[in-house]
Amino acid sequence: MTKLHIYPPLGKLTCVYEPVIAFRVHFVHSSSETPSVSDVEIWSDMSGSQWQGTPLIRTTVIGSTSELELSFLDVAQLGEGYRIEQFHLDLPASVAVAKCFEFTVRWKSINTQEEWSWASSTGHNARMALRPRIADKAPASYWRQQLRSLLRPACSDTLPPPATTIADSWQVSSTGASCMFKHCEFDNAASGADFFGQLGTIDGVLAFARKDPFWIIPRAGTDASVAAGLDVVLVLVELSSGAYAALMPFAKDAPTKHTVVFRTGPSNTLYLRASPALDSAPSSIRVAASVSRHPHDAIHDLFERIQQTLPHISIDELNAHCQPTHTTSLSGSMGYCTWNTFYQQVSHDGVVSVLSEICRIGRAANQPGPEWVVIDDGWQTTTQDNSQGQLSEISANKDKFPDQLKQTVQSLAELGVTRVGVWHALWGYWGGIDPSGPLAQRYELERYQRKWCPAVKTASEVWLISKTCIAAFYDEFYQWLHNQGVTFVKVDYQAAFETLELDGSDVYSMYNAYYDAMESAALKYFGPGSVVYCMAQTPHLILRTLQHLDSVTAAQQREILRNSDDYFPDEPESHGWHIYCNMANALWSRQLQSRFAVDWDMFQPGKPESHIHAAARTLSGGPLYITGSAANYSHQDLASVLGHTCRTPLPSPPLISSSCLFADMTATAGFLIGSTTLADESAVIISIYNVFHELVVAPVLVSQILTTSDSTGSNRYAIHQQSTDRVCICQTLGDIYTLALQPLACDVLTVARMVMFRSTDRSAYLYAICIGDTSRYAGIGVVERNVFGVVQNIAPGTPAPRSGSPLGNPRQWILRVRLASGCNGVSFALQACESTPEAHSLPVSVQSVRVQGCEIDEWEYLSDTEILRVMFKPPPSNSTAICVTIILSA
């Protein structure tokens, strides 16, 4: 049996901005066959109207190659006995007469007279669009025209019919432009939506639409019909020029009192829909628009323009009276959630029993253990544990928690858990407040009707605390939790106000009153970074956050925002979508990262798909927490993904690759790719996921992802592959690296630009970089300051001198690196060469390695791979930063 893997993928539009068009075809043969392909051709109409074949070149039969492009192709991913053949073709883009064309692949087998075999049927070809690469700095007139062409007609700021949408408030630079479209007439009372405009010539659409009142999901395709029937919060499009544009509507004068969204129509038309209706003040409707050469910049500029327009709300006074920052950050340590273990049958005995066993297993196996715990739904005193249940009292259920929460917090602290949080709904519980319970005696309640919605699936009556009393309720509630030892809260069901049968103004008045009360009490009793916002992906929260952004402080004090719908461990088809949805949603949620760390939800270890979830959470830039039993925990090596201490969170969510923007990657035979650039831009972590339902063999275009800057003049890179622990040192960064991944498998390439040091006699160069703790995903995150050094002349074997010691050997260096506490070891890529034009390689000799901050276990320099590995003995948990000093020569 033979399976075919083609790049660019069939059935998808691929835009090419490079001077070369790269084609790759892989034939994967089962164990009962040998490679048997002779002729392979790209069959296309790139030369014009006539279709013709262009032969591909055989690269190699994998297993005996050392070519750079194939150096990270892990044959083990294919299955035992499988082999693979690669054919390639790199064509100058200038040979294509047609700037938009289609292609498929045909091939013949060796020693046969068979007809051509074809890779696709009619209508399922790959589509290619050749686009000019936009200059780093383009004239302002170019960007102004790009933004004007976003909506038809392209020649005017006014868009008839109707002539009600006018672009104003222009901001134009050499890298992009933005404006505000002002909608002068608005009448959606009868039709439900009002015409805004028609998109111009576009290649792709990524719409962020409301799945229900609580969650936003990506909808990707070639036109706006992909979001038909849904409320669209934000639209990203790829223009035919190769630029990217973003659009988002909002109510300028009352951003948190009205929700404005798009609805899509035929022929890429956009309509505006406001709730509540804005018939009396249509001029307050704005549609922010931005255009840039990078999609991420387009969305960043869009949010920046909206923030400039919104009225500012300061929370500095609240911050001045809040609790001090906690030493354990929810984003910087591993946690545990009770939900998928107990659901609503959580209890003191159950929580302590499971956590005791998990901590015991973790200590025995040197695995990371939970440092914080969230007690999810089920702990409260309610009338029933379901969507109709009502909150009776702020205290814990006496049957489940006989000694309330204080005893649970104390028992968990004895296990090493430093923070405990609890779940609750923003309005108390799913069904509101019990009108016959103790709370109803202390607080004024109001009765409402709740509409049917997908999350609740029932219409019912709910009683809620009046907005005039809600501040007092939250002050009492959170003070009680604080006295019980609780230090954070997971606030769920936040968008539930939109399910009430109320006039819109009343809905948002309650929304704001509840948010103000909850956030004020949380700061007062728990401090910053102590609220997990859940079921809260709403335009209301986005705009509210933009109004607060300049009031937040350090990264470790950020609140947590759930980035997608729930993780469902027992729904196999949901896992790939969960990873894809989070990666795509990070495009907009990362714009709020001054206030929020994004949360990809918990995951359950010990299941077949657990590895991809563990890796994704490690690379997400947000919190990482598990659920499930001790048996689940014992069946997975979390240390190989998280490290033994799990204390190296990345600075931000990954940026989804532009090649993944305009297709649902769960239905596309390609990789879902994200990249995270370290704060000092010394390295890029490329995360690669297969969320498709079959094996994928495809290239990763590393050179298009890498954006690091460097002042040392180095042009050499060290690339580390996580799955195989291979390190490749490249004198130039290759464009393409081919990988193979099974469904729900993942890999990471860490690409680091090496630092160059010159010998004192100018006869040699040393290239060096610390690639971090390669035993864990995102292991380069342990590096606080990468290699820095001084040239010294030292007698071999002498201890490391202080700066300014007498000079000796001109080709001897001292290199230093500073690491975060808690890592188990690090690896260095080292390479030396002559400073002649030929740059002949020089052998590197490592004389000594010294470590401060912990005790060294062993070190080894592998001259054949040019890698130095240094292992540490486990440092104390409260150790300071680790400094490694290396003396070496060439």
PDB file of N, CA, C and O in Angstrom, residues 108-154:
ATOM      1  N   LYS A 108       4.202   7.423 -12.319  1.00  0.00           N
ATOM      2  CA  LYS A 108       4.262   6.067 -12.855  1.00  0.00           C
ATOM      3  C   LYS A 108       5.155   5.218 -11.972  1.00  0.00           C
ATOM      4  O   LYS A 108       6.059   5.725 -11.305  1.00  0.00           O
ATOM      5  N   SER A 109       4.910   3.909 -11.992  1.00  0.00           N
ATOM      6  CA  SER A 109       5.719   2.988 -11.211  1.00  0.00           C
ATOM      7  C   SER A 109       6.886   2.470 -12.027  1.00  0.00           C
ATOM      8  O   SER A 109       6.882   2.519 -13.270  1.00  0.00           O
ATOM      9  N   ILE A 110       7.914   1.958 -11.348  1.00  0.00           N
ATOM     10  CA  ILE A 110       9.105   1.423 -12.006  1.00  0.00           C
ATOM     11  C   ILE A 110       8.760   0.130 -12.752  1.00  0.00           C
ATOM     12  O   ILE A 110       7.983  -0.694 -12.277  1.00  0.00           O
ATOM     13  N   ASN A 111       9.373  -0.039 -13.931  1.00  0.00           N
ATOM     14  CA  ASN A 111       9.275  -1.279 -14.724  1.00  0.00           C
ATOM     15  C   ASN A 111       7.838  -1.664 -15.052  1.00  0.00           C
ATOM     16  O   ASN A 111       7.476  -2.833 -15.072  1.00  0.00           O
ATOM     17  N   THR A 112       6.994  -0.665 -15.276  1.00  0.00           N
ATOM     18  CA  THR A 112       5.633  -0.970 -15.729  1.00  0.00           C
ATOM     19  C   THR A 112       5.305  -0.095 -16.914  1.00  0.00           C
ATOM     20  O   THR A 112       5.923   0.947 -17.138  1.00  0.00           O
ATOM     21  N   GLN A 113       4.341  -0.522 -17.670  1.00  0.00           N
ATOM     22  CA  GLN A 113       3.864   0.247 -18.816  1.00  0.00           C
ATOM     23  C   GLN A 113       2.496   0.863 -18.510  1.00  0.00           C
ATOM     24  O   GLN A 113       1.728   1.168 -19.417  1.00  0.00           O
ATOM     25  N   GLU A 114       2.216   0.992 -17.226  1.00  0.00           N
ATOM     26  CA  GLU A 114       0.909   1.503 -16.841  1.00  0.00           C
ATOM     27  C   GLU A 114       0.733   2.965 -17.251  1.00  0.00           C
ATOM     28  O   GLU A 114       1.702   3.700 -17.468  1.00  0.00           O
ATOM     29  N   GLU A 115      -0.532   3.370 -17.318  1.00  0.00           N
ATOM     30  CA  GLU A 115      -0.846   4.771 -17.552  1.00  0.00           C
ATOM     31  C   GLU A 115      -0.513   5.579 -16.283  1.00  0.00           C
ATOM     32  O   GLU A 115      -0.247   5.022 -15.224  1.00  0.00           O
ATOM     33  N   TRP A 116      -0.538   6.871 -16.439  1.00  0.00           N
ATOM     34  CA  TRP A 116      -0.293   7.739 -15.283  1.00  0.00           C
ATOM     35  C   TRP A 116      -1.356   7.513 -14.207  1.00  0.00           C
ATOM     36  O   TRP A 116      -2.546   7.348 -14.494  1.00  0.00           O
ATOM     37  N   SER A 117      -0.911   7.522 -12.969  1.00  0.00           N
ATOM     38  CA  SER A 117      -1.823   7.552 -11.829  1.00  0.00           C
ATOM     39  C   SER A 117      -1.958   9.001 -11.373  1.00  0.00           C
ATOM     40  O   SER A 117      -0.972   9.758 -11.376  1.00  0.00           O
ATOM     41  N   TRP A 118      -3.185   9.377 -10.981  1.00  0.00           N
ATOM     42  CA  TRP A 118      -3.456  10.778 -10.652  1.00  0.00           C
ATOM     43  C   TRP A 118      -3.780  10.928  -9.166  1.00  0.00           C
ATOM     44  O   TRP A 118      -4.423  10.075  -8.560  1.00  0.00           O
ATOM     45  N   ALA A 119      -3.337  12.052  -8.611  1.00  0.00           N
ATOM     46  CA  ALA A 119      -3.486  12.277  -7.172  1.00  0.00           C
ATOM     47  C   ALA A 119      -4.829  12.873  -6.797  1.00  0.00           C
ATOM     48  O   ALA A 119      -5.221  12.812  -5.640  1.00  0.00           O
ATOM     49  N   SER A 120      -5.542  13.480  -7.730  1.00  0.00           N
ATOM     50  CA  SER A 120      -6.795  14.145  -7.371  1.00  0.00           C
ATOM     51  C   SER A 120      -7.797  14.011  -8.495  1.00  0.00           C
ATOM     52  O   SER A 120      -7.434  13.752  -9.648  1.00  0.00           O
ATOM     53  N   SER A 121      -9.043  14.198  -8.140  1.00  0.00           N
ATOM     54  CA  SER A 121     -10.110  14.203  -9.128  1.00  0.00           C
ATOM     55  C   SER A 121     -10.433  15.633  -9.514  1.00  0.00           C
ATOM     56  O   SER A 121      -9.979  16.592  -8.877  1.00  0.00           O
ATOM     57  N   THR A 122     -11.219  15.803 -10.551  1.00  0.00           N
ATOM     58  CA  THR A 122     -11.588  17.134 -11.020  1.00  0.00           C
ATOM     59  C   THR A 122     -12.260  17.927  -9.901  1.00  0.00           C
ATOM     60  O   THR A 122     -13.138  17.424  -9.202  1.00  0.00           O
ATOM     61  N   GLY A 123     -11.813  19.166  -9.727  1.00  0.00           N
ATOM     62  CA  GLY A 123     -12.377  20.022  -8.694  1.00  0.00           C
ATOM     63  C   GLY A 123     -11.658  19.952  -7.364  1.00  0.00           C
ATOM     64  O   GLY A 123     -12.020  20.683  -6.442  1.00  0.00           O
ATOM     65  N   HIS A 124     -10.657  19.068  -7.235  1.00  0.00           N
ATOM     66  CA  HIS A 124      -9.928  18.939  -5.972  1.00  0.00           C
ATOM     67  C   HIS A 124      -8.438  19.205  -6.153  1.00  0.00           C
ATOM     68  O   HIS A 124      -7.608  18.690  -5.424  1.00  0.00           O
ATOM     69  N   ASN A 125      -8.092  19.994  -7.151  1.00  0.00           N
ATOM     70  CA  ASN A 125      -6.696  20.339  -7.367  1.00  0.00           C
ATOM     71  C   ASN A 125      -6.220  21.334  -6.308  1.00  0.00           C
ATOM     72  O   ASN A 125      -7.016  21.972  -5.620  1.00  0.00           O
ATOM     73  N   ALA A 126      -4.916  21.472  -6.220  1.00  0.00           N
ATOM     74  CA  ALA A 126      -4.336  22.548  -5.416  1.00  0.00           C
ATOM     75  C   ALA A 126      -4.411  23.836  -6.227  1.00  0.00           C
ATOM     76  O   ALA A 126      -4.260  23.831  -7.458  1.00  0.00           O
ATOM     77  N   ARG A 127      -4.640  24.938  -5.539  1.00  0.00           N
ATOM     78  CA  ARG A 127      -4.674  26.252  -6.203  1.00  0.00           C
ATOM     79  C   ARG A 127      -3.522  27.104  -5.672  1.00  0.00           C
ATOM     80  O   ARG A 127      -3.278  27.134  -4.471  1.00  0.00           O
ATOM     81  N   MET A 128      -2.857  27.768  -6.584  1.00  0.00           N
ATOM     82  CA  MET A 128      -1.693  28.591  -6.245  1.00  0.00           C
ATOM     83  C   MET A 128      -1.941  30.029  -6.672  1.00  0.00           C
ATOM     84  O   MET A 128      -2.487  30.286  -7.755  1.00  0.00           O
ATOM     85  N   ALA A 129      -1.517  30.969  -5.832  1.00  0.00           N
ATOM     86  CA  ALA A 129      -1.583  32.390  -6.153  1.00  0.00           C
ATOM     87  C   ALA A 129      -0.220  33.002  -5.886  1.00  0.00           C
ATOM     88  O   ALA A 129       0.278  32.918  -4.757  1.00  0.00           O
ATOM     89  N   LEU A 130       0.399  33.551  -6.905  1.00  0.00           N
ATOM     90  CA  LEU A 130       1.712  34.178  -6.765  1.00  0.00           C
ATOM     91  C   LEU A 130       1.510  35.650  -6.429  1.00  0.00           C
ATOM     92  O   LEU A 130       0.864  36.386  -7.168  1.00  0.00           O
ATOM     93  N   ARG A 131       2.049  36.060  -5.298  1.00  0.00           N
ATOM     94  CA  ARG A 131       1.866  37.429  -4.826  1.00  0.00           C
ATOM     95  C   ARG A 131       3.210  38.124  -4.682  1.00  0.00           C
ATOM     96  O   ARG A 131       4.196  37.502  -4.259  1.00  0.00           O
ATOM     97  N   PRO A 132       3.281  39.401  -5.009  1.00  0.00           N
ATOM     98  CA  PRO A 132       4.534  40.129  -4.786  1.00  0.00           C
ATOM     99  C   PRO A 132       4.776  40.314  -3.296  1.00  0.00           C
ATOM    100  O   PRO A 132       3.833  40.517  -2.524  1.00  0.00           O
ATOM    101  N   ARG A 133       6.015  40.204  -2.896  1.00  0.00           N
ATOM    102  CA  ARG A 133       6.354  40.430  -1.488  1.00  0.00           C
ATOM    103  C   ARG A 133       6.349  41.926  -1.222  1.00  0.00           C
ATOM    104  O   ARG A 133       7.005  42.707  -1.912  1.00  0.00           O
ATOM    105  N   ILE A 134       5.608  42.312  -0.214  1.00  0.00           N
ATOM    106  CA  ILE A 134       5.492  43.727   0.132  1.00  0.00           C
ATOM    107  C   ILE A 134       6.766  44.169   0.837  1.00  0.00           C
ATOM    108  O   ILE A 134       7.311  43.468   1.689  1.00  0.00           O
ATOM    109  N   ALA A 135       7.252  45.324   0.465  1.00  0.00           N
ATOM    110  CA  ALA A 135       8.474  45.856   1.070  1.00  0.00           C
ATOM    111  C   ALA A 135       8.282  46.082   2.562  1.00  0.00           C
ATOM    112  O   ALA A 135       7.167  46.322   3.042  1.00  0.00           O
ATOM    113  N   ASP A 136       9.405  45.961   3.315  1.00  0.00           N
ATOM    114  CA  ASP A 136       9.335  46.200   4.757  1.00  0.00           C
ATOM    115  C   ASP A 136       8.769  47.574   5.065  1.00  0.00           C
ATOM    116  O   ASP A 136       8.037  47.752   6.045  1.00  0.00           O
ATOM    117  N   LYS A 137       9.110  48.537   4.242  1.00  0.00           N
ATOM    118  CA  LYS A 137       8.575  49.888   4.398  1.00  0.00           C
ATOM    119  C   LYS A 137       8.033  50.342   3.057  1.00  0.00           C
ATOM    120  O   LYS A 137       8.800  50.608   2.123  1.00  0.00           O
ATOM    121  N   ALA A 138       6.724  50.413   2.951  1.00  0.00           N
ATOM    122  CA  ALA A 138       6.057  50.812   1.715  1.00  0.00           C
ATOM    123  C   ALA A 138       5.574  52.253   1.852  1.00  0.00           C
ATOM    124  O   ALA A 138       5.363  52.748   2.970  1.00  0.00           O
ATOM    125  N   PRO A 139       5.372  52.943   0.735  1.00  0.00           N
ATOM    126  CA  PRO A 139       4.875  54.327   0.808  1.00  0.00           C
ATOM    127  C   PRO A 139       3.519  54.387   1.498  1.00  0.00           C
ATOM    128  O   PRO A 139       2.712  53.460   1.409  1.00  0.00           O
ATOM    129  N   ALA A 140       3.277  55.503   2.170  1.00  0.00           N
ATOM    130  CA  ALA A 140       1.997  55.665   2.861  1.00  0.00           C
ATOM    131  C   ALA A 140       0.837  55.578   1.885  1.00  0.00           C
ATOM    132  O   ALA A 140      -0.239  55.065   2.223  1.00  0.00           O
ATOM    133  N   SER A 141       1.050  56.067   0.657  1.00  0.00           N
ATOM    134  CA  SER A 141      -0.016  56.009  -0.344  1.00  0.00           C
ATOM    135  C   SER A 141      -0.405  54.572  -0.667  1.00  0.00           C
ATOM    136  O   SER A 141      -1.567  54.281  -0.966  1.00  0.00           O
ATOM    137  N   TYR A 142       0.582  53.658  -0.610  1.00  0.00           N
ATOM    138  CA  TYR A 142       0.295  52.254  -0.894  1.00  0.00           C
ATOM    139  C   TYR A 142      -0.655  51.694   0.154  1.00  0.00           C
ATOM    140  O   TYR A 142      -1.650  51.034  -0.175  1.00  0.00           O
ATOM    141  N   TRP A 143      -0.383  51.949   1.434  1.00  0.00           N
ATOM    142  CA  TRP A 143      -1.219  51.403   2.493  1.00  0.00           C
ATOM    143  C   TRP A 143      -2.591  52.058   2.511  1.00  0.00           C
ATOM    144  O   TRP A 143      -3.598  51.390   2.802  1.00  0.00           O
ATOM    145  N   ARG A 144      -2.654  53.337   2.201  1.00  0.00           N
ATOM    146  CA  ARG A 144      -3.955  53.996   2.131  1.00  0.00           C
ATOM    147  C   ARG A 144      -4.826  53.344   1.047  1.00  0.00           C
ATOM    148  O   ARG A 144      -6.005  53.076   1.252  1.00  0.00           O
ATOM    149  N   GLN A 145      -4.197  53.049  -0.096  1.00  0.00           N
ATOM    150  CA  GLN A 145      -4.944  52.411  -1.166  1.00  0.00           C
ATOM    151  C   GLN A 145      -5.365  50.988  -0.797  1.00  0.00           C
ATOM    152  O   GLN A 145      -6.464  50.544  -1.137  1.00  0.00           O
ATOM    153  N   GLN A 146      -4.499  50.268  -0.087  1.00  0.00           N
ATOM    154  CA  GLN A 146      -4.855  48.912   0.344  1.00  0.00           C
ATOM    155  C   GLN A 146      -6.081  48.930   1.246  1.00  0.00           C
ATOM    156  O   GLN A 146      -6.980  48.092   1.117  1.00  0.00           O
ATOM    157  N   LEU A 147      -6.143  49.897   2.147  1.00  0.00           N
ATOM    158  CA  LEU A 147      -7.270  49.971   3.053  1.00  0.00           C
ATOM    159  C   LEU A 147      -8.535  50.403   2.326  1.00  0.00           C
ATOM    160  O   LEU A 147      -9.638  49.922   2.613  1.00  0.00           O
ATOM    161  N   ARG A 148      -8.380  51.283   1.346  1.00  0.00           N
ATOM    162  CA  ARG A 148      -9.544  51.681   0.557  1.00  0.00           C
ATOM    163  C   ARG A 148     -10.095  50.515  -0.260  1.00  0.00           C
ATOM    164  O   ARG A 148     -11.305  50.395  -0.458  1.00  0.00           O
ATOM    165  N   SER A 149      -9.202  49.660  -0.736  1.00  0.00           N
ATOM    166  CA  SER A 149      -9.648  48.540  -1.566  1.00  0.00           C
ATOM    167  C   SER A 149     -10.257  47.409  -0.755  1.00  0.00           C
ATOM    168  O   SER A 149     -10.759  46.437  -1.317  1.00  0.00           O
ATOM    169  N   LEU A 150     -10.229  47.534   0.569  1.00  0.00           N
ATOM    170  CA  LEU A 150     -10.792  46.498   1.413  1.00  0.00           C
ATOM    171  C   LEU A 150     -12.282  46.321   1.140  1.00  0.00           C
ATOM    172  O   LEU A 150     -12.810  45.216   1.169  1.00  0.00           O
ATOM    173  N   LEU A 151     -12.967  47.439   0.893  1.00  0.00           N
ATOM    174  CA  LEU A 151     -14.396  47.401   0.572  1.00  0.00           C
ATOM    175  C   LEU A 151     -14.619  47.933  -0.831  1.00  0.00           C
ATOM    176  O   LEU A 151     -13.935  48.853  -1.278  1.00  0.00           O
ATOM    177  N   ARG A 152     -15.567  47.362  -1.537  1.00  0.00           N
ATOM    178  CA  ARG A 152     -15.905  47.857  -2.874  1.00  0.00           C
ATOM    179  C   ARG A 152     -16.767  49.108  -2.737  1.00  0.00           C
ATOM    180  O   ARG A 152     -17.611  49.189  -1.843  1.00  0.00           O
ATOM    181  N   PRO A 153     -16.694  50.082  -3.666  1.00  0.00           N
ATOM    182  CA  PRO A 153     -15.702  50.185  -4.737  1.00  0.00           C
ATOM    183  C   PRO A 153     -14.360  50.645  -4.199  1.00  0.00           C
ATOM    184  O   PRO A 153     -14.294  51.314  -3.174  1.00  0.00           O
ATOM    185  N   ALA A 154     -13.289  50.290  -4.894  1.00  0.00           N
ATOM    186  CA  ALA A 154     -11.938  50.542  -4.407  1.00  0.00           C
ATOM    187  C   ALA A 154     -11.495  51.981  -4.577  1.00  0.00           C
ATOM    188  O   ALA A 154     -10.466  52.367  -4.075  1.00  0.00           O
TER     189      ALA A 154
END
